[in-house]
Amino acid sequence: MKALLAACLVLPLASGTAHAAARACGGSPADFDGDGRPDLVVAAPYDDRRAGSVTVLYGDGRTVKLVQERPEPGDAFGSALAVGEFDGDGCADLAVGVSEEFAGERVPGADGNGAVELFHGSPEGLRPRGRLTPARPSSDRFGAALAAGDLDGDGRDELAVGAPTRGRGGAVVVHWMKGRDRLEITQRTRWVRQAANVTDQWGAALAMGDFDGDGRDELAVGAPADTVTHDGQGSVTVLDPARRRALMLTQSSPGVKGSAEKWDAFGAALTTGDFDADGRDDLAVGVPGEGLSARQRAMDYGDGAVHVVYGGRAGLRGARTEMWTQRLLKGEPRYYDRFGAALAAGDFNGDGDDELAVGVPGENAVQVLAAGRAGGLTRRGDVVVKGRGWVPAVLPGGRAQAFGPASGKASARAAGKASGPVDGLVVADPGKGTVSYVPGVRRPGPYAGPRPGAARRLGTGSGLYGYALG
């Protein structure tokens, strides 16, 4: 069994204060070392002959590269990332997917068994703390998707691990819920009750959010190749493991706009945010295969679309929904755009509600939809960030050099404040190996926030550097 090695390489991004070893963690989100600044994690799963690596850009200017102690070509360390508070010490922790790892000898042409490497935060930064592996491993791709959130309300985050090729159709394994170390959920779990096909990829995308406002998160599971009534139409299942409840969403669900078609890939990307500032999380679902262009051929890339399902007292059951395409926003849809291939949500204008960042790989762009506090997302004031990449992430309350104080967004909203810290947008172009920072600007109302003209480069690397961000 492999241990981990954190190989330190100091490459200052900017001048910063010296690291204080005696500092205690303060419970800020995305802060691994307790210095009050958010830290950024960049995955490069194809680095070093696809062995993979993860780079941590600390808010004080340090850069630390994480690799496995005995990296093997093809492991894909960094295939997914999740940041959470797993041990209750106040420092953010990191989970790294290694989806193509083999427990024994590598099988040529086969999918990996997979694993997840854990790093816990401390005043000195991230430290290795072991690994998670699938029970009775096969070609599972365990760790291809990750999400962190508090599913049981105990104040500590649980970790959900996607294994989209496990068994018949895929699986999700939840770690550290009250009363059990691991809980494996599949489409055929008694309280989920779905048909399962070996090609469904159930668990290829994951997101956590509190959709009903009860103080506990729910888990959204994307199955972008799920064949419900059409080949590859895709689905999303919202799970409440504590209550053993499941809700399946497709483009054919009542109230969901549009219609399910072959190869839409509904659920290929997921994110959660509070777009209408009602204190409940909302769910955004990427549908990058959605066809809008005339004479589009089957299994072409797709123009793309995004569905937003708004949380309420009953969660997402019977909730209000919206469908967004480039026809409603700035830009012109093309069959190769794949609008919705990646998603992120953050408060980029500091008015207390989240905006939605949508990756558009065919245009090498990220499109940011503005939100209005009363009605949620709006077609007014969207911003397109071009030429910087298409994988978006959020840097809480950050600035490009000294990343800045952590967000504190949740507590500000709970107090009913109309404004809060301004989040920053991080955009990656894995093909070119670049990661850029686009600062937000405080401007309440239906205004997206990010300023493309003020964008700056944060770092570069090889091996699909920027494939995943945390």
Coordinates of C-alpha atoms in Angstrom, one line a residue:
M1 CA 0.0 0.0 0.0
K2 CA 1.4 3.3 -1.0
A3 CA 2.1 6.1 1.5
L4 CA 2.3 9.7 0.4
L5 CA 5.0 12.2 0.1
A6 CA 4.5 16.0 0.1
A7 CA 7.4 17.2 -1.9
C8 CA 7.9 20.9 -1.2
L9 CA 9.0 23.3 -3.9
V10 CA 9.0 26.9 -2.9
L11 CA 8.1 29.2 -5.9
P12 CA 6.8 32.5 -4.5
L13 CA 3.9 33.9 -6.5
A14 CA 4.2 37.2 -4.6
S15 CA 5.7 38.6 -1.5
G16 CA 4.0 37.3 1.6
T17 CA 4.4 37.0 5.4
A18 CA 6.5 34.2 6.8
H19 CA 4.6 31.1 7.7
A20 CA 3.9 31.0 11.5
A21 CA 4.3 27.4 12.7
A22 CA 2.6 28.1 16.0
R23 CA -0.6 29.4 14.4
A24 CA -3.8 27.6 15.2
C25 CA -6.5 26.8 12.6
G26 CA -9.5 29.1 12.6
G27 CA -12.1 27.2 10.6
S28 CA -12.0 29.3 7.5
P29 CA -13.1 27.5 4.3
A30 CA -10.4 26.5 1.8
D31 CA -7.7 27.5 4.3
F32 CA -5.3 24.5 4.8
D33 CA -2.8 26.2 7.2
G34 CA -5.0 28.6 9.3
D35 CA -3.4 31.8 8.2
G36 CA -6.8 33.4 7.2
R37 CA -6.1 33.3 3.5
P38 CA -7.8 30.8 1.2
D39 CA -5.5 28.4 -0.6
L40 CA -5.8 27.0 -4.2
V41 CA -5.3 23.4 -5.3
V42 CA -4.5 22.6 -9.0
A43 CA -4.5 19.0 -10.3
A44 CA -2.4 17.7 -13.2
P45 CA -3.4 14.0 -13.5
Y46 CA -1.2 13.4 -16.6
D47 CA 2.0 14.8 -15.1
D48 CA 5.1 12.5 -15.1
R49 CA 3.8 9.9 -17.6
R50 CA 0.3 10.2 -16.3
A51 CA 1.3 9.4 -12.7
G52 CA -0.1 12.7 -11.8
S53 CA 0.5 15.5 -9.3
V54 CA -1.3 18.2 -7.3
T55 CA 0.0 21.7 -6.7
V56 CA -1.0 23.7 -3.7
L57 CA -0.8 27.5 -4.0
Y58 CA -0.9 28.8 -0.5
G59 CA -2.2 32.3 0.2
D60 CA 1.2 33.4 1.7
G61 CA 3.0 32.7 -1.6
R62 CA 4.3 29.2 -1.0
T63 CA 3.9 26.6 -3.7
V64 CA 3.9 22.9 -2.7
K65 CA 3.7 20.0 -5.1
L66 CA 2.1 16.8 -3.8
V67 CA 2.9 13.4 -5.4
Q68 CA 2.7 9.8 -4.3
E69 CA 5.7 8.2 -2.6
R70 CA 6.0 5.6 -5.4
P71 CA 4.2 7.1 -8.4
E72 CA 3.4 4.7 -11.2
P73 CA 2.7 5.8 -14.8
G74 CA -1.0 5.8 -15.5
D75 CA -2.2 6.3 -11.9
A76 CA -3.9 9.7 -12.6
F77 CA -3.2 11.2 -9.1
G78 CA -5.4 14.3 -9.2
S79 CA -8.3 12.9 -11.3
A80 CA -10.6 14.6 -8.8
L81 CA -10.3 17.0 -5.8
A82 CA -12.5 17.7 -2.8
V83 CA -11.9 20.2 0.0
G84 CA -13.7 19.7 3.4
E85 CA -13.3 19.7 7.1
F86 CA -13.0 16.0 7.9
D87 CA -11.4 15.9 11.3
G88 CA -12.9 18.9 13.2
D89 CA -9.6 20.7 13.9
G90 CA -10.6 23.9 12.1
C91 CA -8.2 23.5 9.2
A92 CA -9.5 22.5 5.7
D93 CA -8.6 19.1 4.5
L94 CA -8.0 17.7 1.0
A95 CA -9.0 14.5 -0.8
V96 CA -7.3 13.6 -4.0
G97 CA -8.7 11.0 -6.5
V98 CA -6.4 8.4 -8.0
S99 CA -8.9 6.8 -10.3
E100 CA -6.6 4.7 -12.4
E101 CA -4.5 3.2 -9.6
F102 CA -4.3 -0.6 -9.5
A103 CA -4.1 -2.5 -6.3
G104 CA -1.9 -5.1 -7.9
E105 CA -0.3 -5.4 -11.3
R106 CA -1.7 -3.0 -14.0
V107 CA -4.0 -4.7 -16.4
P108 CA -3.4 -3.3 -19.9
G109 CA -6.5 -1.7 -21.4
A110 CA -8.5 -2.0 -18.2
D111 CA -10.0 0.7 -16.0
G112 CA -8.2 1.3 -12.7
N113 CA -9.4 0.0 -9.4
G114 CA -8.9 3.5 -8.0
A115 CA -8.1 5.1 -4.6
V116 CA -8.4 8.3 -2.7
E117 CA -5.4 10.0 -0.9
L118 CA -6.2 12.1 2.1
F119 CA -4.3 15.2 3.3
H120 CA -5.3 16.9 6.6
G121 CA -4.7 20.6 7.1
S122 CA -2.5 21.9 9.9
P123 CA -0.7 25.2 10.9
E124 CA 2.2 23.9 8.8
G125 CA -0.1 23.1 5.8
L126 CA -1.3 19.9 4.3
R127 CA 0.0 16.6 5.7
P128 CA -0.6 13.0 4.3
R129 CA -3.2 11.0 6.4
G130 CA -3.7 7.8 4.5
R131 CA -5.9 6.5 1.8
L132 CA -9.3 5.1 0.9
T133 CA -9.8 2.1 -1.4
P134 CA -12.8 0.2 -2.7
A135 CA -14.0 -2.9 -1.1
R136 CA -13.3 -5.9 -3.4
P137 CA -11.7 -3.7 -6.0
S138 CA -12.4 -4.3 -9.7
S139 CA -12.4 -1.9 -12.7
D140 CA -14.2 0.7 -10.5
R141 CA -12.4 4.0 -11.2
F142 CA -12.9 4.7 -7.5
G143 CA -12.1 8.4 -7.0
A144 CA -13.1 9.6 -10.5
A145 CA -15.4 12.1 -8.7
L146 CA -15.4 13.5 -5.1
A147 CA -17.6 15.8 -3.0
A148 CA -17.5 16.9 0.6
G149 CA -20.3 18.0 2.8
D150 CA -22.1 17.5 6.1
L151 CA -24.7 14.8 5.4
D152 CA -25.5 13.9 9.0
G153 CA -25.4 17.3 10.7
D154 CA -22.5 16.5 13.1
G155 CA -20.5 19.6 12.1
R156 CA -17.9 17.6 10.2
D157 CA -17.8 16.9 6.5
E158 CA -18.3 13.5 5.0
L159 CA -16.6 12.5 1.8
A160 CA -18.5 11.0 -1.2
V161 CA -16.4 9.0 -3.7
G162 CA -17.7 8.3 -7.2
A163 CA -16.8 4.9 -8.8
P164 CA -18.7 5.3 -12.1
T165 CA -17.6 1.9 -13.6
R166 CA -18.1 -0.2 -10.4
G167 CA -20.5 -3.2 -10.7
R168 CA -23.5 -2.7 -12.9
G169 CA -23.7 1.0 -13.7
G170 CA -21.5 2.7 -11.0
A171 CA -21.6 3.4 -7.3
V172 CA -21.0 6.2 -4.7
V173 CA -19.3 5.4 -1.4
V174 CA -19.9 7.8 1.5
H175 CA -17.3 7.8 4.3
W176 CA -17.6 8.8 7.9
M177 CA -21.3 9.2 8.4
K178 CA -22.6 8.6 11.9
G179 CA -22.6 5.0 12.9
R180 CA -20.7 3.6 9.9
D181 CA -17.3 4.1 8.3
R182 CA -18.5 3.6 4.7
L183 CA -21.8 3.4 3.0
E184 CA -22.0 2.2 -0.6
I185 CA -24.9 3.3 -2.6
T186 CA -25.9 2.2 -6.2
Q187 CA -28.9 2.5 -8.4
R188 CA -30.1 -0.9 -7.2
T189 CA -29.9 0.1 -3.5
R190 CA -33.3 -0.6 -2.0
W191 CA -34.3 3.0 -1.3
V192 CA -32.9 4.3 -4.6
R193 CA -34.7 1.8 -6.9
Q194 CA -33.4 2.6 -10.3
A195 CA -32.7 0.4 -13.4
A196 CA -28.9 0.0 -13.8
N197 CA -27.0 -0.5 -17.0
V198 CA -23.3 -1.1 -17.1
T199 CA -22.7 2.0 -19.2
D200 CA -24.6 4.5 -17.0
Q201 CA -21.6 6.1 -15.3
W202 CA -23.6 6.6 -12.1
G203 CA -21.2 8.6 -9.9
A204 CA -19.2 10.3 -12.7
A205 CA -20.1 13.7 -11.2
L206 CA -20.9 14.7 -7.5
A207 CA -22.0 17.8 -5.6
M208 CA -23.3 18.5 -2.1
G209 CA -25.8 21.1 -1.0
D210 CA -28.5 21.8 1.6
F211 CA -31.5 22.0 -0.7
D212 CA -34.2 22.1 1.9
G213 CA -32.5 24.3 4.5
D214 CA -32.5 21.8 7.4
G215 CA -28.8 22.2 8.2
R216 CA -27.8 18.9 6.6
D217 CA -26.4 18.5 3.1
E218 CA -27.8 16.2 0.4
L219 CA -25.8 14.5 -2.3
A220 CA -26.4 15.0 -6.1
V221 CA -25.1 12.1 -8.2
G222 CA -24.6 12.6 -12.0
A223 CA -24.9 9.7 -14.4
P224 CA -24.2 11.4 -17.8
A225 CA -24.5 8.2 -19.8
D226 CA -27.6 6.9 -18.1
T227 CA -30.1 5.4 -20.6
V228 CA -33.5 6.1 -18.9
T229 CA -35.6 6.2 -22.1
H230 CA -32.9 7.3 -24.6
D231 CA -29.3 6.2 -25.1
G232 CA -27.0 8.4 -23.1
Q233 CA -29.6 11.0 -22.1
G234 CA -28.2 11.2 -18.6
S235 CA -29.7 11.7 -15.1
V236 CA -29.1 13.2 -11.7
T237 CA -30.1 11.5 -8.5
V238 CA -30.4 13.5 -5.3
L239 CA -29.7 11.4 -2.2
D240 CA -30.5 12.0 1.4
P241 CA -28.6 9.0 3.0
A242 CA -29.6 10.0 6.6
R243 CA -33.3 9.6 5.7
R244 CA -32.8 7.1 2.9
R245 CA -34.6 9.1 0.3
A246 CA -33.8 9.5 -3.4
L247 CA -35.1 11.8 -6.1
M248 CA -34.3 11.2 -9.8
L249 CA -34.1 14.1 -12.2
T250 CA -33.9 14.0 -16.0
Q251 CA -34.9 16.4 -18.8
S252 CA -38.2 14.4 -18.9
S253 CA -39.0 15.1 -15.2
P254 CA -42.1 17.1 -14.5
G255 CA -41.3 20.8 -14.4
V256 CA -37.9 20.4 -16.0
K257 CA -37.7 22.4 -19.2
G258 CA -36.6 20.8 -22.4
S259 CA -36.8 17.1 -23.3
A260 CA -34.5 14.1 -23.0
E261 CA -32.6 13.2 -26.2
K262 CA -29.9 10.8 -27.1
W263 CA -26.4 11.7 -25.9
D264 CA -27.4 14.8 -24.0
A265 CA -25.2 13.9 -21.1
F266 CA -27.5 15.5 -18.5
G267 CA -25.5 15.4 -15.3
A268 CA -22.0 15.5 -16.8
A269 CA -21.2 18.5 -14.4
L270 CA -22.8 19.6 -11.2
T271 CA -22.4 22.5 -8.7
T272 CA -24.5 24.0 -5.9
G273 CA -24.9 27.6 -4.8
D274 CA -27.6 29.9 -3.4
F275 CA -28.6 31.9 -6.5
D276 CA -31.7 33.5 -5.0
A277 CA -30.4 34.3 -1.5
D278 CA -33.2 32.3 0.3
G279 CA -30.7 30.4 2.5
R280 CA -31.2 27.1 0.6
D281 CA -28.8 25.7 -1.9
D282 CA -29.8 25.4 -5.6
L283 CA -28.5 22.8 -8.0
A284 CA -27.0 23.5 -11.5
V285 CA -26.7 20.6 -13.9
G286 CA -24.5 20.7 -17.0
V287 CA -25.9 19.2 -20.2
P288 CA -22.9 19.6 -22.6
G289 CA -24.4 17.3 -25.2
E290 CA -27.6 19.2 -25.7
G291 CA -28.1 19.9 -29.4
L292 CA -29.4 23.3 -30.6
S293 CA -27.8 23.6 -34.0
A294 CA -29.7 22.4 -37.1
R295 CA -28.7 19.0 -38.6
Q296 CA -26.5 18.1 -35.6
R297 CA -25.4 14.5 -35.8
A298 CA -25.8 11.9 -33.1
M299 CA -22.9 11.9 -30.6
D300 CA -21.4 15.2 -31.9
Y301 CA -20.1 17.4 -29.1
G302 CA -23.3 19.4 -28.5
D303 CA -24.0 23.1 -28.2
G304 CA -24.7 22.5 -24.5
A305 CA -27.1 23.8 -21.9
V306 CA -27.4 24.2 -18.1
H307 CA -30.5 23.4 -15.9
V308 CA -30.9 25.1 -12.6
V309 CA -33.2 23.6 -9.9
Y310 CA -34.0 25.9 -7.0
G311 CA -34.1 24.5 -3.5
G312 CA -37.2 25.0 -1.3
R313 CA -38.9 23.6 1.9
A314 CA -39.3 20.2 0.1
G315 CA -35.8 20.3 -1.3
L316 CA -35.6 19.8 -5.0
R317 CA -38.9 17.8 -5.2
G318 CA -41.3 19.8 -7.4
A319 CA -38.9 22.7 -7.4
R320 CA -38.8 25.7 -9.8
T321 CA -36.4 25.1 -12.7
E322 CA -34.7 27.0 -15.5
M323 CA -32.9 26.0 -18.6
W324 CA -30.0 28.2 -19.8
T325 CA -28.3 28.2 -23.2
Q326 CA -26.2 30.7 -25.1
R327 CA -29.3 31.7 -27.1
L328 CA -30.5 33.5 -23.9
L329 CA -27.1 35.0 -23.1
K330 CA -24.2 36.7 -24.9
G331 CA -22.8 34.4 -27.5
E332 CA -24.0 32.1 -30.3
P333 CA -24.4 28.3 -29.7
R334 CA -22.3 26.0 -31.9
Y335 CA -22.4 22.2 -32.0
Y336 CA -18.9 21.9 -30.6
D337 CA -19.2 24.5 -27.7
R338 CA -20.3 22.0 -24.9
F339 CA -21.7 24.9 -22.8
G340 CA -22.1 23.4 -19.3
A341 CA -19.1 21.0 -19.4
A342 CA -17.8 22.5 -16.1
L343 CA -19.6 24.5 -13.5
A344 CA -18.8 26.6 -10.4
A345 CA -20.8 29.0 -8.2
G346 CA -19.6 32.0 -6.1
D347 CA -20.5 35.5 -5.0
F348 CA -18.4 37.4 -7.5
N349 CA -20.0 40.8 -6.8
G350 CA -20.4 40.6 -3.0
D351 CA -24.2 41.1 -2.8
G352 CA -24.9 37.9 -0.9
D353 CA -26.2 35.7 -3.6
D354 CA -24.2 33.4 -5.9
E355 CA -23.4 33.8 -9.5
L356 CA -23.0 30.8 -11.8
A357 CA -19.8 30.2 -13.9
V358 CA -20.2 27.9 -16.9
G359 CA -17.4 26.3 -18.8
V360 CA -17.6 26.5 -22.6
P361 CA -14.6 24.5 -23.9
G362 CA -15.4 24.9 -27.6
E363 CA -14.9 28.6 -27.2
N364 CA -12.1 28.4 -24.6
A365 CA -14.3 30.5 -22.4
V366 CA -16.2 30.8 -19.1
Q367 CA -19.5 32.5 -19.1
V368 CA -20.7 33.9 -15.8
L369 CA -24.5 34.4 -15.2
A370 CA -25.5 37.1 -12.8
A371 CA -28.0 36.6 -10.0
G372 CA -30.7 38.8 -8.6
R373 CA -31.6 38.3 -5.0
A374 CA -35.4 38.0 -5.6
G375 CA -35.6 35.8 -8.6
G376 CA -32.3 34.0 -8.9
L377 CA -30.3 33.9 -12.1
T378 CA -31.0 36.5 -14.8
R379 CA -30.2 36.9 -18.4
R380 CA -29.0 40.5 -17.7
G381 CA -25.4 41.4 -17.0
D382 CA -23.7 38.1 -17.9
V383 CA -19.9 38.2 -18.6
V384 CA -17.8 36.1 -20.9
V385 CA -14.1 35.4 -20.0
K386 CA -12.4 34.3 -23.2
G387 CA -9.0 33.0 -23.9
R388 CA -8.3 32.0 -20.3
G389 CA -9.6 28.4 -20.4
W390 CA -12.9 26.7 -19.5
V391 CA -12.6 25.0 -16.1
P392 CA -13.9 27.4 -13.5
A393 CA -13.5 27.4 -9.7
V394 CA -14.0 29.9 -6.9
L395 CA -11.4 31.5 -4.7
P396 CA -13.3 32.7 -1.5
G397 CA -12.7 36.4 -0.9
G398 CA -9.4 36.1 -2.8
R399 CA -7.0 38.5 -4.4
A400 CA -4.4 37.5 -7.0
Q401 CA -1.3 38.1 -4.9
A402 CA -2.2 37.9 -1.2
F403 CA -5.2 35.6 -1.7
G404 CA -7.1 37.5 1.0
P405 CA -9.4 36.7 3.9
A406 CA -11.6 33.7 3.8
S407 CA -15.2 34.2 2.7
G408 CA -17.4 33.7 5.7
K409 CA -20.3 33.8 3.2
A410 CA -22.5 31.3 5.0
S411 CA -22.5 33.3 8.3
A412 CA -23.1 36.6 6.5
R413 CA -26.2 35.2 4.8
A414 CA -27.5 33.7 8.0
A415 CA -27.4 37.1 9.5
G416 CA -29.4 38.5 6.6
K417 CA -26.6 40.8 5.4
A418 CA -27.0 42.3 1.9
S419 CA -23.3 42.2 1.1
G420 CA -20.3 40.2 1.9
P421 CA -16.8 39.4 0.8
V422 CA -16.2 39.3 -3.0
D423 CA -15.2 35.9 -4.3
G424 CA -12.7 35.6 -7.2
L425 CA -13.0 33.4 -10.3
V426 CA -10.2 31.0 -11.1
V427 CA -10.1 29.7 -14.7
A428 CA -7.9 26.8 -16.0
D429 CA -7.0 25.7 -19.5
P430 CA -5.8 22.1 -19.0
G431 CA -4.7 21.7 -22.6
K432 CA -2.3 24.6 -22.4
G433 CA -1.5 24.0 -18.7
T434 CA -2.5 27.5 -17.4
V435 CA -4.4 28.8 -14.4
S436 CA -5.6 32.4 -14.3
Y437 CA -7.3 34.5 -11.7
V438 CA -10.2 36.9 -12.6
P439 CA -11.0 39.3 -9.7
G440 CA -14.6 40.1 -8.8
V441 CA -15.8 43.6 -8.1
R442 CA -18.4 44.8 -5.5
R443 CA -21.5 45.8 -7.4
P444 CA -24.9 44.6 -6.0
G445 CA -27.7 43.6 -8.3
P446 CA -27.9 41.7 -11.5
Y447 CA -24.2 42.0 -12.3
A448 CA -21.9 39.1 -12.8
G449 CA -18.9 40.6 -11.1
P450 CA -15.7 39.2 -12.7
R451 CA -13.5 41.7 -14.6
P452 CA -11.8 39.9 -17.5
G453 CA -9.6 42.9 -18.2
A454 CA -8.0 42.5 -14.8
A455 CA -7.2 38.8 -15.2
R456 CA -3.7 37.6 -14.4
R457 CA -1.8 34.3 -14.6
L458 CA -1.4 32.3 -11.4
G459 CA 0.6 29.4 -12.6
T460 CA 1.5 27.0 -15.4
G461 CA 2.3 23.4 -15.6
S462 CA 2.2 20.2 -17.7
G463 CA 0.2 17.0 -17.6
L464 CA -3.3 18.7 -17.9
Y465 CA -2.4 21.2 -15.2
G466 CA -5.8 22.6 -14.2
Y467 CA -7.8 19.5 -15.0
A468 CA -9.4 19.9 -11.5
L469 CA -9.3 22.8 -9.1
G470 CA -10.0 23.0 -5.4

